[in-house]
Amino acid sequence: MASKCSDKTLIRLYEDKELAYMYAIYRPPPYPTAVRETIIKYLEKNCNAKNKEGKFEKMLDVGCGSGTLSTQTFASFFESILGIDISEAKIKEAKRLNKCRNVAFECIEGYEFPVENNSVDLITCASSIHFLDLKLFEKECERILKPGGCCAVYVINWGNITGFRVGGTDWRLKMVLLYLIVEDFYISVKAHPNNFAAIRRNQQIYDQIQNSSKIKLQEIVSGREMTLCQLKNVFRTLGDYVIFMKQEKPAKDPLEIFDQNIRQALKLGNDLSDEKIFLKSEEVFPIFVFTKQVTSRPDRVL
Ligand SMILES: C[S@@+](CC[C@H](N)C(=O)[O-])C[C@H]1O[C@@H](n2cnc3c(N)ncnc32)[C@H](O)[C@@H]1O
C-alpha cells in the first residue's frame, strides 16, 4: 500500500546503515514519561474512547526512526501501533530492536500512509515533523484520523547545562547556554535548514499548521546527567553530521569545536578526558497537538 512519491518532498538524511545502528545506542534515553502522559491525558480528555481493556485502538508514529525512543514507549496504551519511516536502514533497526508484540514497523515512501481512512486515534511525530511536507502530511492526517483523534508533535530542545563535576561527587553550579553551542554545531555541519525549526522549539512549524484546533500542551522540562563524551555521541547521530563528514572530509571535526566550546564555557582544560567530565543538563520538550474535528467541514482547504 505504500506509495512511491517524488523525492522532491522527501528529506533523506538518515539512510546510512551504520548511523541507524549508532542512533539506537547513542541517542538519549526514551522521551521522558511525562511527555507521553501529557499526550495520553489529552487524548483521554478530548478525543476518543478506550476499549473494554482500557486501551485505544490504533497509533501511527511518523518518522519513527529506530522505534526505541518513542514508538515502543506507547505500546501499553494501544491495541496496535505502526511506526513508519522513509529510511530502510532505520526500519531494519526498529524491527531488530522491537520488543512489543503489538508494535510493527514499515518503510514508506511518501504521504500515503498504510492505514485505513478514519482508523487512527493518535498520530505521533517525535523530532520528525520538520522533515515533512506539512500540507501533504496534514491532508493525510485528516484522512486517517478518527473524528476526534489527534496528532501530537514533540521535539527535544537542548536547554542549558546547569552544573558539572570532574570525577568525584561534588557538583559545581554553572549555567551554560547549551542550545547556542548546539546551534553553532548545526551551522558548522551545514545542517538542513529545517533542522533549525526543530531546535527552535518547532514554533515555525506550529505557525504553519493550518488545522484550527492546534494547541500547545504544557512543556516538559527534564533533567539529565551525562558525560561530555555521551553528549557528543548524541550529536554523532545527527544525519547532517554523518553526511558532512563523509562528503566534506573537514580538516577539523565540528564535534571537536563543540567539545572546545563546552570546555571553554566550563573553564576546563584539554587535558581531561571527555569521559571524566560529567554534565547536568536541563532539556525542554515542547508538545503541540491538532485534532480532527468530529464534524469535518467539507469546505476546509488544507
Ligand atoms: C531525528 S529522527 C527522529 C526519529 C525518532 N522519532 C526519534 O525521536 O528518535 C527523524 C526521522 O524522520 C524520518 N523521516 C524524514 N522524512 C520522513 C518522511 N517524509 N516520512 C517518514 N519519515 C521521515 C527520518 O528518516 C528519521 O528517521
XYZ file of C-alpha atoms and ligand atoms in Angstrom:
329
model
C 0.000 0.000 0.000
C 2.985 2.323 0.495
C 3.114 4.630 -2.478
C 6.209 5.921 -4.226
C 6.252 9.681 -4.495
C 8.592 12.222 -5.947
C 11.756 12.547 -3.880
C 11.307 16.319 -4.056
C 9.060 16.214 -0.992
C 11.390 13.870 0.938
C 14.398 14.911 3.002
C 16.707 11.929 3.253
C 19.334 12.348 5.962
C 19.017 9.064 7.816
C 19.720 6.397 5.201
C 23.197 5.406 6.410
C 23.241 1.838 7.813
C 25.977 2.472 10.370
C 24.171 5.602 11.539
C 20.939 3.629 12.023
C 22.853 1.260 14.303
C 24.590 4.044 16.250
C 21.373 6.032 16.592
C 19.804 3.419 18.833
C 22.941 3.248 21.002
C 23.908 6.905 21.311
C 20.668 8.885 21.206
C 19.241 9.961 24.546
C 17.082 7.542 26.554
C 13.375 7.472 25.602
C 11.485 10.759 25.807
C 10.513 11.439 29.445
C 7.442 9.566 30.708
C 5.778 12.941 31.284
C 5.712 13.551 27.510
C 3.530 10.521 26.777
C 1.477 11.034 29.953
C 0.658 14.560 28.799
C -0.357 13.332 25.338
C -2.403 10.385 26.604
C -4.162 12.637 29.129
C -5.106 14.995 26.301
C -6.347 12.091 24.194
C -8.412 10.707 27.094
C -9.964 14.058 27.894
C -10.586 15.480 24.470
C -10.632 12.692 21.984
C -11.699 9.109 21.644
C -12.950 6.359 23.917
C -10.886 3.367 25.003
C -11.952 -0.267 24.571
C -13.015 -2.643 27.382
C -9.373 -3.303 28.314
C -8.799 0.436 28.705
C -6.762 0.774 25.517
C -7.095 2.988 22.495
C -7.291 1.175 19.184
C -4.531 2.433 16.919
C -1.499 4.723 16.892
C 0.743 5.710 13.981
C 4.251 7.067 14.614
C 5.544 9.028 11.624
C 9.345 9.261 11.298
C 9.730 6.568 13.959
C 13.488 6.084 13.486
C 14.743 3.113 15.482
C 11.442 2.996 17.393
C 13.096 2.838 20.813
C 12.865 6.483 21.863
C 9.173 6.935 21.257
C 7.148 4.324 19.296
C 7.578 1.386 21.665
C 7.042 3.502 24.774
C 3.345 3.936 23.853
C 2.756 0.170 23.497
C 0.709 -0.288 26.670
C -1.852 2.367 25.678
C -2.870 0.949 22.269
C -4.140 -2.281 20.741
C -1.739 -1.774 17.869
C 0.947 0.689 16.821
C 2.595 1.159 13.446
C 5.884 3.048 13.145
C 6.746 4.329 9.673
C 9.897 5.919 8.265
C 11.384 6.662 4.844
C 14.744 5.183 5.859
C 15.036 1.464 5.178
C 18.098 1.297 7.414
C 16.144 2.798 10.325
C 13.208 0.444 9.823
C 15.530 -2.544 9.759
C 16.956 -1.425 13.124
C 13.472 -0.726 14.502
C 12.375 -4.275 13.632
C 15.532 -5.730 15.153
C 15.043 -3.800 18.403
C 11.288 -4.263 18.711
C 10.219 -5.927 21.954
C 6.471 -5.308 21.691
C 4.071 -7.748 20.029
C 1.525 -5.026 19.250
C 4.080 -2.741 17.542
C 5.042 -3.097 13.868
C 7.301 -1.083 11.581
C 7.162 -0.324 7.888
C 9.235 1.625 5.423
C 7.121 4.129 3.489
C 7.981 6.353 0.556
C 5.686 9.318 0.807
C 2.430 10.633 2.146
C 0.014 7.756 1.624
C 0.336 6.085 4.968
C -0.558 2.368 5.029
C -3.659 2.699 7.226
C -7.404 2.898 6.546
C -9.488 6.067 6.484
C -10.771 7.209 9.912
C -8.917 4.455 11.767
C -6.225 6.093 13.923
C -6.684 7.525 17.444
C -3.246 9.103 17.727
C -0.531 10.110 15.273
C 2.826 10.982 16.825
C 5.727 12.878 15.299
C 8.789 12.826 17.550
C 11.609 15.043 16.279
C 10.474 14.358 12.739
C 7.773 16.815 11.644
C 10.401 19.310 10.444
C 11.314 16.840 7.679
C 7.739 16.525 6.430
C 5.818 18.392 3.772
C 3.252 19.939 6.112
C 0.464 20.287 3.559
C 0.683 16.674 2.423
C 1.078 15.499 5.997
C -1.939 17.407 7.321
C -4.050 16.150 4.455
C -3.088 12.560 5.236
C -3.752 13.103 8.969
C -7.248 14.306 8.074
C -7.826 11.131 6.057
C -6.566 8.572 8.574
C -7.514 10.061 11.962
C -10.782 9.034 13.533
C -13.012 12.045 14.104
C -11.817 13.298 17.484
C -8.398 11.661 17.005
C -5.316 13.825 17.218
C -1.759 14.300 16.050
C 0.855 15.007 18.747
C 4.105 16.694 17.753
C 7.110 16.994 20.040
C 10.828 17.561 19.930
C 13.821 17.749 22.242
C 15.154 21.219 22.921
C 18.703 21.359 24.248
C 18.217 23.844 27.050
C 21.090 24.570 29.410
C 23.919 22.893 31.205
C 23.225 23.685 34.856
C 26.227 22.099 36.551
C 29.221 19.829 36.160
C 31.699 17.703 38.053
C 35.071 16.314 37.113
C 35.167 12.799 38.532
C 34.337 12.840 42.296
C 30.839 13.567 43.556
C 30.823 17.337 44.051
C 28.674 19.117 41.516
C 29.590 22.696 40.680
C 26.832 25.056 39.639
C 27.408 26.593 36.247
C 24.926 27.838 33.656
C 25.922 27.252 30.040
C 23.521 28.051 27.224
C 23.872 24.684 25.535
C 21.321 25.467 22.838
C 23.612 28.184 21.435
C 26.541 25.748 21.215
C 24.224 23.223 19.557
C 23.080 25.845 17.071
C 26.728 26.652 16.172
C 27.340 22.947 15.640
C 24.335 22.730 13.290
C 25.699 25.694 11.324
C 29.173 24.136 11.075
C 27.839 20.843 9.670
C 25.678 22.787 7.189
C 22.562 21.201 8.651
C 19.403 21.164 6.558
C 17.530 24.468 7.236
C 14.509 22.561 8.564
C 16.602 21.315 11.477
C 16.766 24.863 12.805
C 12.990 24.940 13.125
C 13.247 21.840 15.310
C 15.921 23.210 17.625
C 13.893 26.417 17.959
C 11.093 24.503 19.642
C 9.046 23.827 16.485
C 7.482 27.300 16.695
C 7.715 27.895 12.943
C 6.075 24.521 12.286
C 3.315 25.240 14.771
C 2.641 28.524 12.984
C 2.349 26.745 9.639
C -0.113 24.082 10.779
C -3.464 25.015 9.287
C -5.718 22.893 11.461
C -7.522 25.455 13.608
C -7.732 23.157 16.638
C -3.950 23.279 17.142
C -2.921 23.855 20.714
C 0.329 23.830 22.675
C 0.395 21.479 25.663
C 2.478 22.027 28.755
C 6.213 21.924 28.001
C 8.000 19.118 29.787
C 11.272 20.033 31.477
C 13.549 17.180 32.376
C 16.981 17.000 33.999
C 19.703 14.615 32.885
C 23.244 13.688 33.810
C 25.745 12.510 31.231
C 29.390 12.767 30.386
C 30.698 15.151 27.756
C 31.576 12.021 25.764
C 27.929 10.849 25.859
C 26.670 14.300 24.867
C 28.995 14.364 21.857
C 27.855 10.873 20.891
C 24.268 12.122 20.662
C 25.367 14.622 18.019
C 27.383 11.949 16.197
C 23.968 10.540 15.243
C 22.769 13.706 13.519
C 22.205 12.700 9.880
C 23.600 16.019 8.628
C 26.850 15.467 10.603
C 27.361 11.990 9.146
C 26.789 13.287 5.601
C 29.015 16.346 6.179
C 31.900 14.202 7.477
C 31.629 11.767 4.564
C 31.229 14.363 1.825
C 33.433 17.214 3.003
C 36.087 15.347 4.993
C 36.832 18.530 7.020
C 40.302 19.173 8.434
C 38.746 19.769 11.854
C 35.860 17.661 13.144
C 32.977 20.021 14.119
C 32.496 17.858 17.211
C 35.980 18.879 18.353
C 34.880 22.528 18.139
C 31.680 21.597 20.028
C 33.877 19.963 22.701
C 36.127 23.036 22.895
C 33.145 25.373 23.254
C 31.803 23.403 26.207
C 35.200 23.152 27.913
C 35.753 26.890 27.462
C 32.342 27.700 28.930
C 33.134 25.470 31.929
C 36.725 26.800 32.141
C 38.155 23.300 31.783
C 41.392 22.429 30.018
C 42.026 19.918 27.255
C 43.960 17.508 29.435
C 40.807 15.971 30.956
C 39.206 13.083 29.119
C 35.631 13.783 27.973
C 34.561 10.667 29.900
C 35.628 12.314 33.168
C 33.560 15.467 32.641
C 30.029 14.940 33.958
C 27.309 17.398 32.972
C 23.888 18.157 34.417
C 21.591 19.439 31.740
C 18.028 20.633 31.572
C 16.118 19.640 28.462
C 12.798 21.017 27.331
C 10.215 19.068 25.337
C 7.626 21.324 23.695
C 4.471 19.462 22.600
C 1.601 20.559 20.386
C -1.465 18.714 19.155
C -4.096 19.154 16.485
C -7.350 17.252 16.347
C -9.609 16.030 13.594
C -12.949 17.713 14.098
C -15.894 15.427 14.837
C -17.913 17.020 12.059
C -15.458 17.660 9.236
C -16.162 20.816 7.294
C -16.289 19.825 3.602
C -15.203 23.305 2.518
C -11.974 23.243 4.525
C -8.908 23.628 2.335
C -5.670 22.249 3.736
C 15.622 12.794 14.049
S 14.901 11.292 13.534
C 13.683 11.023 14.786
C 13.418 9.544 14.985
C 12.519 9.187 16.176
N 11.177 9.673 16.026
C 13.134 9.721 17.446
O 12.544 10.580 18.093
O 14.219 9.236 17.802
C 13.868 11.778 12.168
C 13.341 10.596 11.377
O 12.362 11.055 10.426
C 12.494 10.252 9.253
N 11.838 10.943 8.127
C 12.271 12.006 7.440
N 11.392 12.344 6.484
C 10.362 11.469 6.574
C 9.137 11.311 5.846
N 8.794 12.101 4.830
N 8.306 10.312 6.220
C 8.649 9.496 7.245
N 9.789 9.584 7.957
C 10.639 10.577 7.625
C 13.998 10.081 9.116
O 14.336 9.021 8.268
C 14.409 9.863 10.563
O 14.426 8.510 10.923
